[in-house]
């Protein structure tokens, strides 16, 4: 195996492995180094996303949704399912199998694209011969050199001050995906994306779930009308969300955890729980990269400083994904990885930050792209809004899932779509149409004039576009 590469990617998450594949497709001799280990100590490329993030969380969301359907919704279809039980070990086993399929898939893709994979920790040694020397510390230690380095080392969960993760009682996203039995009482700190997704999983399986959120507003980054609708649905499901709290002392042992906090009214409270999941955001990860050896510049948050093109402070060193600024999303990391590989090849790789979709995979799902109504107001943009409820959509009625709506925001003068916000069934899939429309600078009328299949949830998208001009047909 050649030890001199055109491109070395450090980190094999969605940012890194995709960058490596694209670089190899463009004809570069490419290596990817990733240190993630599976339970047997073998390689498990795919990063946070594959191992303890997007993929396993969606597997558990699916299993728990089936359980909830069997328990609560089968009856309305005339199906009797008595004595429905959850075998948590089996559910976790299925989740692990899904993760492994993805790990193996990436190893296969590396082979297919002739990417040299190194299992171990990659760290900078020094600049050398117009490139960089990188040490790989795996089972053995070796040094490889690369002309271009792409750093894609991801992020780690942020711990609550004074309550380090023990992954038994005080859990990060990692432990949250491995809880071996349904806890009676579960507390989550932070009602962001992980709080809502993991809170939903364990509530559906029978846990009494409370989420403590520091901010006074629920899902502040989401369009207010959509966030309000989602909150109503979560309240109805029995997911207890307390806003505006200040978490104080946390005491934990193997048996459980007690959390002192002050609620929004200023009253001191104490919660006892079997487990606590801390989901208060993530911090960029450069541990073990030896960034100092080459003078790679980090900002005060520990993120690698990059420009709009993902160039770092060092020549031919690039960084992508969670370890740099911008939303911590797998698809954002992937897009940056592709763009960087193309820039190395002299092409014009591009990432449009205005059209990166967000999805929260709860039930109802929440998805959006572009600006919210409150952002447009703050930006002083004149806009028109159109909404359409799933209650008036035939497919949603047939599915038995009529919560929520599609909302369009369009420029008052030009009708260009400025934002689309969805809360409801399959919002994660429906949002793609809005992303495509915004990429092509479509107007609301463009969507309103397009033939959408009947009966489909996407008709709610068309109707919301029609609503911008106050001419819905079915509502
Ligand atoms: P990572 O995926 O973190 O990968 C970094 C990799 O680099 C890791 O394998 C790490 O071991 C390796 N590494 C680090 N340092 C070194 C080193 N020095 N040498 C070698 N290897 C190293 N995003 C979505 O878009 N959709 C979702 O549904 C979603 N769900 C999520 C659910 C949870 C519970 C969590 C925690 C996150 C979720 N995310 C989701 C966010 C998503 O996982 C991240 O945005 C994404 O993984 C970032 O990709 P990355 O390549 O930048 O980093
Ligand atoms: P988050 O940023 O989504 O939410 C963190 C929440 O915790 C915020 O509401 C914040 O106000 C609150 N908070 C912060 N400190 C607090 C404190 N001390 N006490 C109480 N509340 C506090 O972060 P989260 O949920 O940890 O997820 C991390 C990131 O992972 C997400 O931002 C997202 O980028 C990614 N992710 C994406 C998913 C998706 O795309 N579906 C799913 C899960 C994670």
PDB file of N, CA, C and O in Angstrom, residues 223-284:
ATOM      1  N   UNK A 223     -39.964  27.800  13.112  1.00  0.00           N
ATOM      2  CA  UNK A 223     -41.043  28.760  12.909  1.00  0.00           C
ATOM      3  C   UNK A 223     -42.029  28.651  14.085  1.00  0.00           C
ATOM      4  O   UNK A 223     -42.462  27.537  14.437  1.00  0.00           O
ATOM      5  N   UNK A 224     -42.363  29.814  14.667  1.00  0.00           N
ATOM      6  CA  UNK A 224     -43.168  29.825  15.904  1.00  0.00           C
ATOM      7  C   UNK A 224     -44.479  29.052  15.788  1.00  0.00           C
ATOM      8  O   UNK A 224     -44.850  28.298  16.694  1.00  0.00           O
ATOM      9  N   UNK A 225     -45.169  29.253  14.667  1.00  0.00           N
ATOM     10  CA  UNK A 225     -46.471  28.593  14.477  1.00  0.00           C
ATOM     11  C   UNK A 225     -46.293  27.064  14.446  1.00  0.00           C
ATOM     12  O   UNK A 225     -47.085  26.315  15.014  1.00  0.00           O
ATOM     13  N   UNK A 226     -45.222  26.638  13.811  1.00  0.00           N
ATOM     14  CA  UNK A 226     -44.944  25.198  13.690  1.00  0.00           C
ATOM     15  C   UNK A 226     -44.547  24.628  15.052  1.00  0.00           C
ATOM     16  O   UNK A 226     -45.011  23.554  15.465  1.00  0.00           O
ATOM     17  N   UNK A 227     -43.683  25.390  15.775  1.00  0.00           N
ATOM     18  CA  UNK A 227     -43.226  24.926  17.097  1.00  0.00           C
ATOM     19  C   UNK A 227     -44.423  24.798  18.047  1.00  0.00           C
ATOM     20  O   UNK A 227     -44.507  23.851  18.834  1.00  0.00           O
ATOM     21  N   UNK A 228     -45.352  25.748  17.955  1.00  0.00           N
ATOM     22  CA  UNK A 228     -46.543  25.738  18.822  1.00  0.00           C
ATOM     23  C   UNK A 228     -47.394  24.495  18.547  1.00  0.00           C
ATOM     24  O   UNK A 228     -47.857  23.814  19.464  1.00  0.00           O
ATOM     25  N   UNK A 229     -47.561  24.210  17.266  1.00  0.00           N
ATOM     26  CA  UNK A 229     -48.356  23.044  16.853  1.00  0.00           C
ATOM     27  C   UNK A 229     -47.690  21.746  17.348  1.00  0.00           C
ATOM     28  O   UNK A 229     -48.354  20.832  17.844  1.00  0.00           O
ATOM     29  N   UNK A 230     -46.361  21.701  17.212  1.00  0.00           N
ATOM     30  CA  UNK A 230     -45.621  20.507  17.657  1.00  0.00           C
ATOM     31  C   UNK A 230     -45.748  20.346  19.170  1.00  0.00           C
ATOM     32  O   UNK A 230     -45.992  19.245  19.674  1.00  0.00           O
ATOM     33  N   UNK A 231     -45.620  21.447  19.890  1.00  0.00           N
ATOM     34  CA  UNK A 231     -45.686  21.393  21.362  1.00  0.00           C
ATOM     35  C   UNK A 231     -47.051  20.855  21.803  1.00  0.00           C
ATOM     36  O   UNK A 231     -47.124  20.024  22.727  1.00  0.00           O
ATOM     37  N   UNK A 232     -48.095  21.299  21.102  1.00  0.00           N
ATOM     38  CA  UNK A 232     -49.451  20.821  21.437  1.00  0.00           C
ATOM     39  C   UNK A 232     -49.506  19.289  21.313  1.00  0.00           C
ATOM     40  O   UNK A 232     -50.045  18.597  22.158  1.00  0.00           O
ATOM     41  N   UNK A 233     -48.925  18.792  20.218  1.00  0.00           N
ATOM     42  CA  UNK A 233     -48.939  17.342  19.977  1.00  0.00           C
ATOM     43  C   UNK A 233     -48.129  16.605  21.051  1.00  0.00           C
ATOM     44  O   UNK A 233     -48.555  15.570  21.567  1.00  0.00           O
ATOM     45  N   UNK A 234     -46.945  17.150  21.402  1.00  0.00           N
ATOM     46  CA  UNK A 234     -46.113  16.476  22.413  1.00  0.00           C
ATOM     47  C   UNK A 234     -46.815  16.479  23.784  1.00  0.00           C
ATOM     48  O   UNK A 234     -46.757  15.502  24.516  1.00  0.00           O
ATOM     49  N   UNK A 235     -47.473  17.611  24.102  1.00  0.00           N
ATOM     50  CA  UNK A 235     -48.207  17.687  25.378  1.00  0.00           C
ATOM     51  C   UNK A 235     -49.275  16.592  25.425  1.00  0.00           C
ATOM     52  O   UNK A 235     -49.436  15.907  26.429  1.00  0.00           O
ATOM     53  N   UNK A 236     -49.994  16.454  24.300  1.00  0.00           N
ATOM     54  CA  UNK A 236     -51.072  15.467  24.230  1.00  0.00           C
ATOM     55  C   UNK A 236     -50.530  14.038  24.424  1.00  0.00           C
ATOM     56  O   UNK A 236     -51.186  13.186  25.019  1.00  0.00           O
ATOM     57  N   UNK A 237     -49.312  13.818  23.919  1.00  0.00           N
ATOM     58  CA  UNK A 237     -48.718  12.482  24.043  1.00  0.00           C
ATOM     59  C   UNK A 237     -48.227  12.187  25.459  1.00  0.00           C
ATOM     60  O   UNK A 237     -47.875  11.054  25.775  1.00  0.00           O
ATOM     61  N   UNK A 238     -48.135  13.244  26.291  1.00  0.00           N
ATOM     62  CA  UNK A 238     -47.658  13.034  27.661  1.00  0.00           C
ATOM     63  C   UNK A 238     -46.162  13.240  27.831  1.00  0.00           C
ATOM     64  O   UNK A 238     -45.585  12.854  28.847  1.00  0.00           O
ATOM     65  N   UNK A 239     -45.535  13.865  26.820  1.00  0.00           N
ATOM     66  CA  UNK A 239     -44.117  14.221  26.959  1.00  0.00           C
ATOM     67  C   UNK A 239     -44.093  15.521  27.755  1.00  0.00           C
ATOM     68  O   UNK A 239     -44.584  16.542  27.283  1.00  0.00           O
ATOM     69  N   UNK A 240     -43.533  15.460  28.991  1.00  0.00           N
ATOM     70  CA  UNK A 240     -43.588  16.674  29.839  1.00  0.00           C
ATOM     71  C   UNK A 240     -42.378  17.549  29.526  1.00  0.00           C
ATOM     72  O   UNK A 240     -41.237  17.094  29.714  1.00  0.00           O
ATOM     73  N   UNK A 241     -42.636  18.747  29.069  1.00  0.00           N
ATOM     74  CA  UNK A 241     -41.527  19.644  28.731  1.00  0.00           C
ATOM     75  C   UNK A 241     -41.647  20.890  29.598  1.00  0.00           C
ATOM     76  O   UNK A 241     -42.647  21.593  29.546  1.00  0.00           O
ATOM     77  N   UNK A 242     -40.628  21.115  30.433  1.00  0.00           N
ATOM     78  CA  UNK A 242     -40.627  22.318  31.289  1.00  0.00           C
ATOM     79  C   UNK A 242     -39.637  23.310  30.715  1.00  0.00           C
ATOM     80  O   UNK A 242     -38.445  23.003  30.577  1.00  0.00           O
ATOM     81  N   UNK A 243     -40.133  24.492  30.391  1.00  0.00           N
ATOM     82  CA  UNK A 243     -39.273  25.504  29.778  1.00  0.00           C
ATOM     83  C   UNK A 243     -38.753  26.476  30.832  1.00  0.00           C
ATOM     84  O   UNK A 243     -39.341  26.604  31.909  1.00  0.00           O
ATOM     85  N   UNK A 244     -37.671  27.159  30.483  1.00  0.00           N
ATOM     86  CA  UNK A 244     -37.173  28.250  31.335  1.00  0.00           C
ATOM     87  C   UNK A 244     -36.655  27.793  32.682  1.00  0.00           C
ATOM     88  O   UNK A 244     -36.745  28.531  33.660  1.00  0.00           O
ATOM     89  N   UNK A 245     -36.104  26.579  32.738  1.00  0.00           N
ATOM     90  CA  UNK A 245     -35.603  26.091  34.033  1.00  0.00           C
ATOM     91  C   UNK A 245     -34.095  26.348  34.161  1.00  0.00           C
ATOM     92  O   UNK A 245     -33.404  26.553  33.162  1.00  0.00           O
ATOM     93  N   UNK A 246     -33.629  26.354  35.393  1.00  0.00           N
ATOM     94  CA  UNK A 246     -32.182  26.441  35.624  1.00  0.00           C
ATOM     95  C   UNK A 246     -31.781  25.187  36.389  1.00  0.00           C
ATOM     96  O   UNK A 246     -32.184  25.003  37.544  1.00  0.00           O
ATOM     97  N   UNK A 247     -31.030  24.333  35.712  1.00  0.00           N
ATOM     98  CA  UNK A 247     -30.633  23.073  36.348  1.00  0.00           C
ATOM     99  C   UNK A 247     -29.506  23.344  37.333  1.00  0.00           C
ATOM    100  O   UNK A 247     -28.548  24.050  37.012  1.00  0.00           O
ATOM    101  N   UNK A 248     -29.656  22.796  38.537  1.00  0.00           N
ATOM    102  CA  UNK A 248     -28.638  22.992  39.572  1.00  0.00           C
ATOM    103  C   UNK A 248     -27.860  21.713  39.828  1.00  0.00           C
ATOM    104  O   UNK A 248     -27.391  21.069  38.891  1.00  0.00           O
ATOM    105  N   UNK A 249     -27.819  21.308  41.098  1.00  0.00           N
ATOM    106  CA  UNK A 249     -26.973  20.165  41.466  1.00  0.00           C
ATOM    107  C   UNK A 249     -27.573  18.837  40.979  1.00  0.00           C
ATOM    108  O   UNK A 249     -28.780  18.597  41.093  1.00  0.00           O
ATOM    109  N   UNK A 250     -26.712  18.007  40.431  1.00  0.00           N
ATOM    110  CA  UNK A 250     -27.124  16.677  39.994  1.00  0.00           C
ATOM    111  C   UNK A 250     -26.345  15.670  40.836  1.00  0.00           C
ATOM    112  O   UNK A 250     -25.119  15.760  40.941  1.00  0.00           O
ATOM    113  N   UNK A 251     -27.091  14.742  41.482  1.00  0.00           N
ATOM    114  CA  UNK A 251     -26.408  13.692  42.253  1.00  0.00           C
ATOM    115  C   UNK A 251     -26.797  12.359  41.639  1.00  0.00           C
ATOM    116  O   UNK A 251     -27.994  12.126  41.394  1.00  0.00           O
ATOM    117  N   UNK A 252     -25.822  11.521  41.399  1.00  0.00           N
ATOM    118  CA  UNK A 252     -26.180  10.245  40.766  1.00  0.00           C
ATOM    119  C   UNK A 252     -25.354   9.103  41.338  1.00  0.00           C
ATOM    120  O   UNK A 252     -24.234   9.293  41.813  1.00  0.00           O
ATOM    121  N   UNK A 253     -25.951   7.921  41.324  1.00  0.00           N
ATOM    122  CA  UNK A 253     -25.206   6.683  41.557  1.00  0.00           C
ATOM    123  C   UNK A 253     -25.811   5.634  40.628  1.00  0.00           C
ATOM    124  O   UNK A 253     -26.654   5.978  39.802  1.00  0.00           O
ATOM    125  N   UNK A 254     -25.401   4.394  40.775  1.00  0.00           N
ATOM    126  CA  UNK A 254     -25.882   3.373  39.844  1.00  0.00           C
ATOM    127  C   UNK A 254     -27.394   3.210  39.880  1.00  0.00           C
ATOM    128  O   UNK A 254     -28.020   2.807  38.910  1.00  0.00           O
ATOM    129  N   UNK A 255     -28.008   3.552  41.041  1.00  0.00           N
ATOM    130  CA  UNK A 255     -29.442   3.320  41.207  1.00  0.00           C
ATOM    131  C   UNK A 255     -30.296   4.406  40.571  1.00  0.00           C
ATOM    132  O   UNK A 255     -31.446   4.168  40.223  1.00  0.00           O
ATOM    133  N   UNK A 256     -29.751   5.603  40.448  1.00  0.00           N
ATOM    134  CA  UNK A 256     -30.580   6.670  39.896  1.00  0.00           C
ATOM    135  C   UNK A 256     -29.923   8.031  40.012  1.00  0.00           C
ATOM    136  O   UNK A 256     -28.733   8.149  40.340  1.00  0.00           O
ATOM    137  N   UNK A 257     -30.731   9.039  39.770  1.00  0.00           N
ATOM    138  CA  UNK A 257     -30.187  10.391  39.712  1.00  0.00           C
ATOM    139  C   UNK A 257     -31.202  11.360  40.313  1.00  0.00           C
ATOM    140  O   UNK A 257     -32.417  11.147  40.176  1.00  0.00           O
ATOM    141  N   UNK A 258     -30.700  12.373  41.015  1.00  0.00           N
ATOM    142  CA  UNK A 258     -31.606  13.421  41.482  1.00  0.00           C
ATOM    143  C   UNK A 258     -31.126  14.742  40.882  1.00  0.00           C
ATOM    144  O   UNK A 258     -29.923  15.014  40.832  1.00  0.00           O
ATOM    145  N   UNK A 259     -32.091  15.504  40.412  1.00  0.00           N
ATOM    146  CA  UNK A 259     -31.756  16.741  39.694  1.00  0.00           C
ATOM    147  C   UNK A 259     -32.460  17.892  40.381  1.00  0.00           C
ATOM    148  O   UNK A 259     -33.698  17.942  40.427  1.00  0.00           O
ATOM    149  N   UNK A 260     -31.676  18.816  40.913  1.00  0.00           N
ATOM    150  CA  UNK A 260     -32.261  20.013  41.518  1.00  0.00           C
ATOM    151  C   UNK A 260     -32.361  21.068  40.430  1.00  0.00           C
ATOM    152  O   UNK A 260     -31.440  21.214  39.620  1.00  0.00           O
ATOM    153  N   UNK A 261     -33.490  21.759  40.384  1.00  0.00           N
ATOM    154  CA  UNK A 261     -33.611  22.844  39.411  1.00  0.00           C
ATOM    155  C   UNK A 261     -34.579  23.896  39.897  1.00  0.00           C
ATOM    156  O   UNK A 261     -35.374  23.649  40.809  1.00  0.00           O
ATOM    157  N   UNK A 262     -34.472  25.058  39.287  1.00  0.00           N
ATOM    158  CA  UNK A 262     -35.398  26.150  39.607  1.00  0.00           C
ATOM    159  C   UNK A 262     -36.295  26.301  38.391  1.00  0.00           C
ATOM    160  O   UNK A 262     -35.806  26.420  37.263  1.00  0.00           O
ATOM    161  N   UNK A 263     -37.610  26.242  38.605  1.00  0.00           N
ATOM    162  CA  UNK A 263     -38.515  26.304  37.449  1.00  0.00           C
ATOM    163  C   UNK A 263     -38.746  27.756  37.003  1.00  0.00           C
ATOM    164  O   UNK A 263     -38.204  28.689  37.599  1.00  0.00           O
ATOM    165  N   UNK A 264     -39.554  27.925  35.963  1.00  0.00           N
ATOM    166  CA  UNK A 264     -39.735  29.251  35.369  1.00  0.00           C
ATOM    167  C   UNK A 264     -40.364  30.241  36.340  1.00  0.00           C
ATOM    168  O   UNK A 264     -40.198  31.453  36.202  1.00  0.00           O
ATOM    169  N   UNK A 265     -41.075  29.714  37.369  1.00  0.00           N
ATOM    170  CA  UNK A 265     -41.680  30.609  38.362  1.00  0.00           C
ATOM    171  C   UNK A 265     -40.705  30.949  39.484  1.00  0.00           C
ATOM    172  O   UNK A 265     -41.055  31.610  40.448  1.00  0.00           O
ATOM    173  N   UNK A 266     -39.494  30.403  39.398  1.00  0.00           N
ATOM    174  CA  UNK A 266     -38.489  30.684  40.429  1.00  0.00           C
ATOM    175  C   UNK A 266     -38.563  29.732  41.610  1.00  0.00           C
ATOM    176  O   UNK A 266     -37.918  29.948  42.635  1.00  0.00           O
ATOM    177  N   UNK A 267     -39.353  28.657  41.475  1.00  0.00           N
ATOM    178  CA  UNK A 267     -39.486  27.698  42.583  1.00  0.00           C
ATOM    179  C   UNK A 267     -38.420  26.605  42.490  1.00  0.00           C
ATOM    180  O   UNK A 267     -38.158  26.098  41.396  1.00  0.00           O
ATOM    181  N   UNK A 268     -37.869  26.236  43.638  1.00  0.00           N
ATOM    182  CA  UNK A 268     -36.864  25.154  43.663  1.00  0.00           C
ATOM    183  C   UNK A 268     -37.564  23.804  43.561  1.00  0.00           C
ATOM    184  O   UNK A 268     -38.567  23.573  44.239  1.00  0.00           O
ATOM    185  N   UNK A 269     -37.061  22.953  42.729  1.00  0.00           N
ATOM    186  CA  UNK A 269     -37.669  21.641  42.488  1.00  0.00           C
ATOM    187  C   UNK A 269     -36.599  20.559  42.582  1.00  0.00           C
ATOM    188  O   UNK A 269     -35.417  20.827  42.377  1.00  0.00           O
ATOM    189  N   UNK A 270     -37.057  19.328  42.853  1.00  0.00           N
ATOM    190  CA  UNK A 270     -36.130  18.198  42.851  1.00  0.00           C
ATOM    191  C   UNK A 270     -36.795  17.044  42.099  1.00  0.00           C
ATOM    192  O   UNK A 270     -37.923  16.667  42.419  1.00  0.00           O
ATOM    193  N   UNK A 271     -36.111  16.541  41.111  1.00  0.00           N
ATOM    194  CA  UNK A 271     -36.652  15.398  40.339  1.00  0.00           C
ATOM    195  C   UNK A 271     -35.783  14.181  40.588  1.00  0.00           C
ATOM    196  O   UNK A 271     -34.555  14.278  40.575  1.00  0.00           O
ATOM    197  N   UNK A 272     -36.429  13.051  40.825  1.00  0.00           N
ATOM    198  CA  UNK A 272     -35.688  11.784  40.945  1.00  0.00           C
ATOM    199  C   UNK A 272     -35.969  10.991  39.680  1.00  0.00           C
ATOM    200  O   UNK A 272     -37.109  10.973  39.211  1.00  0.00           O
ATOM    201  N   UNK A 273     -34.956  10.360  39.138  1.00  0.00           N
ATOM    202  CA  UNK A 273     -35.177   9.571  37.919  1.00  0.00           C
ATOM    203  C   UNK A 273     -34.237   8.375  37.906  1.00  0.00           C
ATOM    204  O   UNK A 273     -33.234   8.339  38.627  1.00  0.00           O
ATOM    205  N   UNK A 274     -34.595   7.400  37.079  1.00  0.00           N
ATOM    206  CA  UNK A 274     -33.703   6.235  36.929  1.00  0.00           C
ATOM    207  C   UNK A 274     -32.497   6.609  36.066  1.00  0.00           C
ATOM    208  O   UNK A 274     -31.386   6.149  36.289  1.00  0.00           O
ATOM    209  N   UNK A 275     -32.773   7.425  35.041  1.00  0.00           N
ATOM    210  CA  UNK A 275     -31.701   7.804  34.103  1.00  0.00           C
ATOM    211  C   UNK A 275     -31.870   9.271  33.735  1.00  0.00           C
ATOM    212  O   UNK A 275     -32.993   9.802  33.729  1.00  0.00           O
ATOM    213  N   UNK A 276     -30.769   9.867  33.348  1.00  0.00           N
ATOM    214  CA  UNK A 276     -30.816  11.241  32.842  1.00  0.00           C
ATOM    215  C   UNK A 276     -30.016  11.292  31.533  1.00  0.00           C
ATOM    216  O   UNK A 276     -28.870  10.832  31.477  1.00  0.00           O
ATOM    217  N   UNK A 277     -30.640  11.820  30.509  1.00  0.00           N
ATOM    218  CA  UNK A 277     -29.931  12.016  29.226  1.00  0.00           C
ATOM    219  C   UNK A 277     -29.637  13.503  29.098  1.00  0.00           C
ATOM    220  O   UNK A 277     -30.545  14.328  29.237  1.00  0.00           O
ATOM    221  N   UNK A 278     -28.382  13.811  28.877  1.00  0.00           N
ATOM    222  CA  UNK A 278     -28.010  15.222  28.712  1.00  0.00           C
ATOM    223  C   UNK A 278     -27.875  15.513  27.220  1.00  0.00           C
ATOM    224  O   UNK A 278     -27.030  14.925  26.533  1.00  0.00           O
ATOM    225  N   UNK A 279     -28.733  16.387  26.735  1.00  0.00           N
ATOM    226  CA  UNK A 279     -28.718  16.723  25.295  1.00  0.00           C
ATOM    227  C   UNK A 279     -28.770  18.236  25.177  1.00  0.00           C
ATOM    228  O   UNK A 279     -29.785  18.815  24.824  1.00  0.00           O
ATOM    229  N   UNK A 280     -27.619  18.852  25.520  1.00  0.00           N
ATOM    230  CA  UNK A 280     -27.553  20.326  25.566  1.00  0.00           C
ATOM    231  C   UNK A 280     -26.591  20.840  24.493  1.00  0.00           C
ATOM    232  O   UNK A 280     -25.952  21.863  24.660  1.00  0.00           O
ATOM    233  N   UNK A 281     -26.479  20.111  23.403  1.00  0.00           N
ATOM    234  CA  UNK A 281     -25.619  20.536  22.308  1.00  0.00           C
ATOM    235  C   UNK A 281     -24.320  19.739  22.265  1.00  0.00           C
ATOM    236  O   UNK A 281     -24.063  18.896  23.135  1.00  0.00           O
ATOM    237  N   UNK A 282     -23.523  20.000  21.251  1.00  0.00           N
ATOM    238  CA  UNK A 282     -22.304  19.230  21.038  1.00  0.00           C
ATOM    239  C   UNK A 282     -21.114  20.169  20.829  1.00  0.00           C
ATOM    240  O   UNK A 282     -21.285  21.312  20.423  1.00  0.00           O
ATOM    241  N   UNK A 283     -19.925  19.635  21.136  1.00  0.00           N
ATOM    242  CA  UNK A 283     -18.717  20.461  20.983  1.00  0.00           C
ATOM    243  C   UNK A 283     -17.805  19.855  19.912  1.00  0.00           C
ATOM    244  O   UNK A 283     -17.661  18.636  19.829  1.00  0.00           O
ATOM    245  N   UNK A 284     -17.218  20.738  19.094  1.00  0.00           N
ATOM    246  CA  UNK A 284     -16.326  20.246  18.035  1.00  0.00           C
ATOM    247  C   UNK A 284     -15.195  19.409  18.637  1.00  0.00           C
ATOM    248  O   UNK A 284     -14.718  19.695  19.739  1.00  0.00           O
TER     249      UNK A 284
END
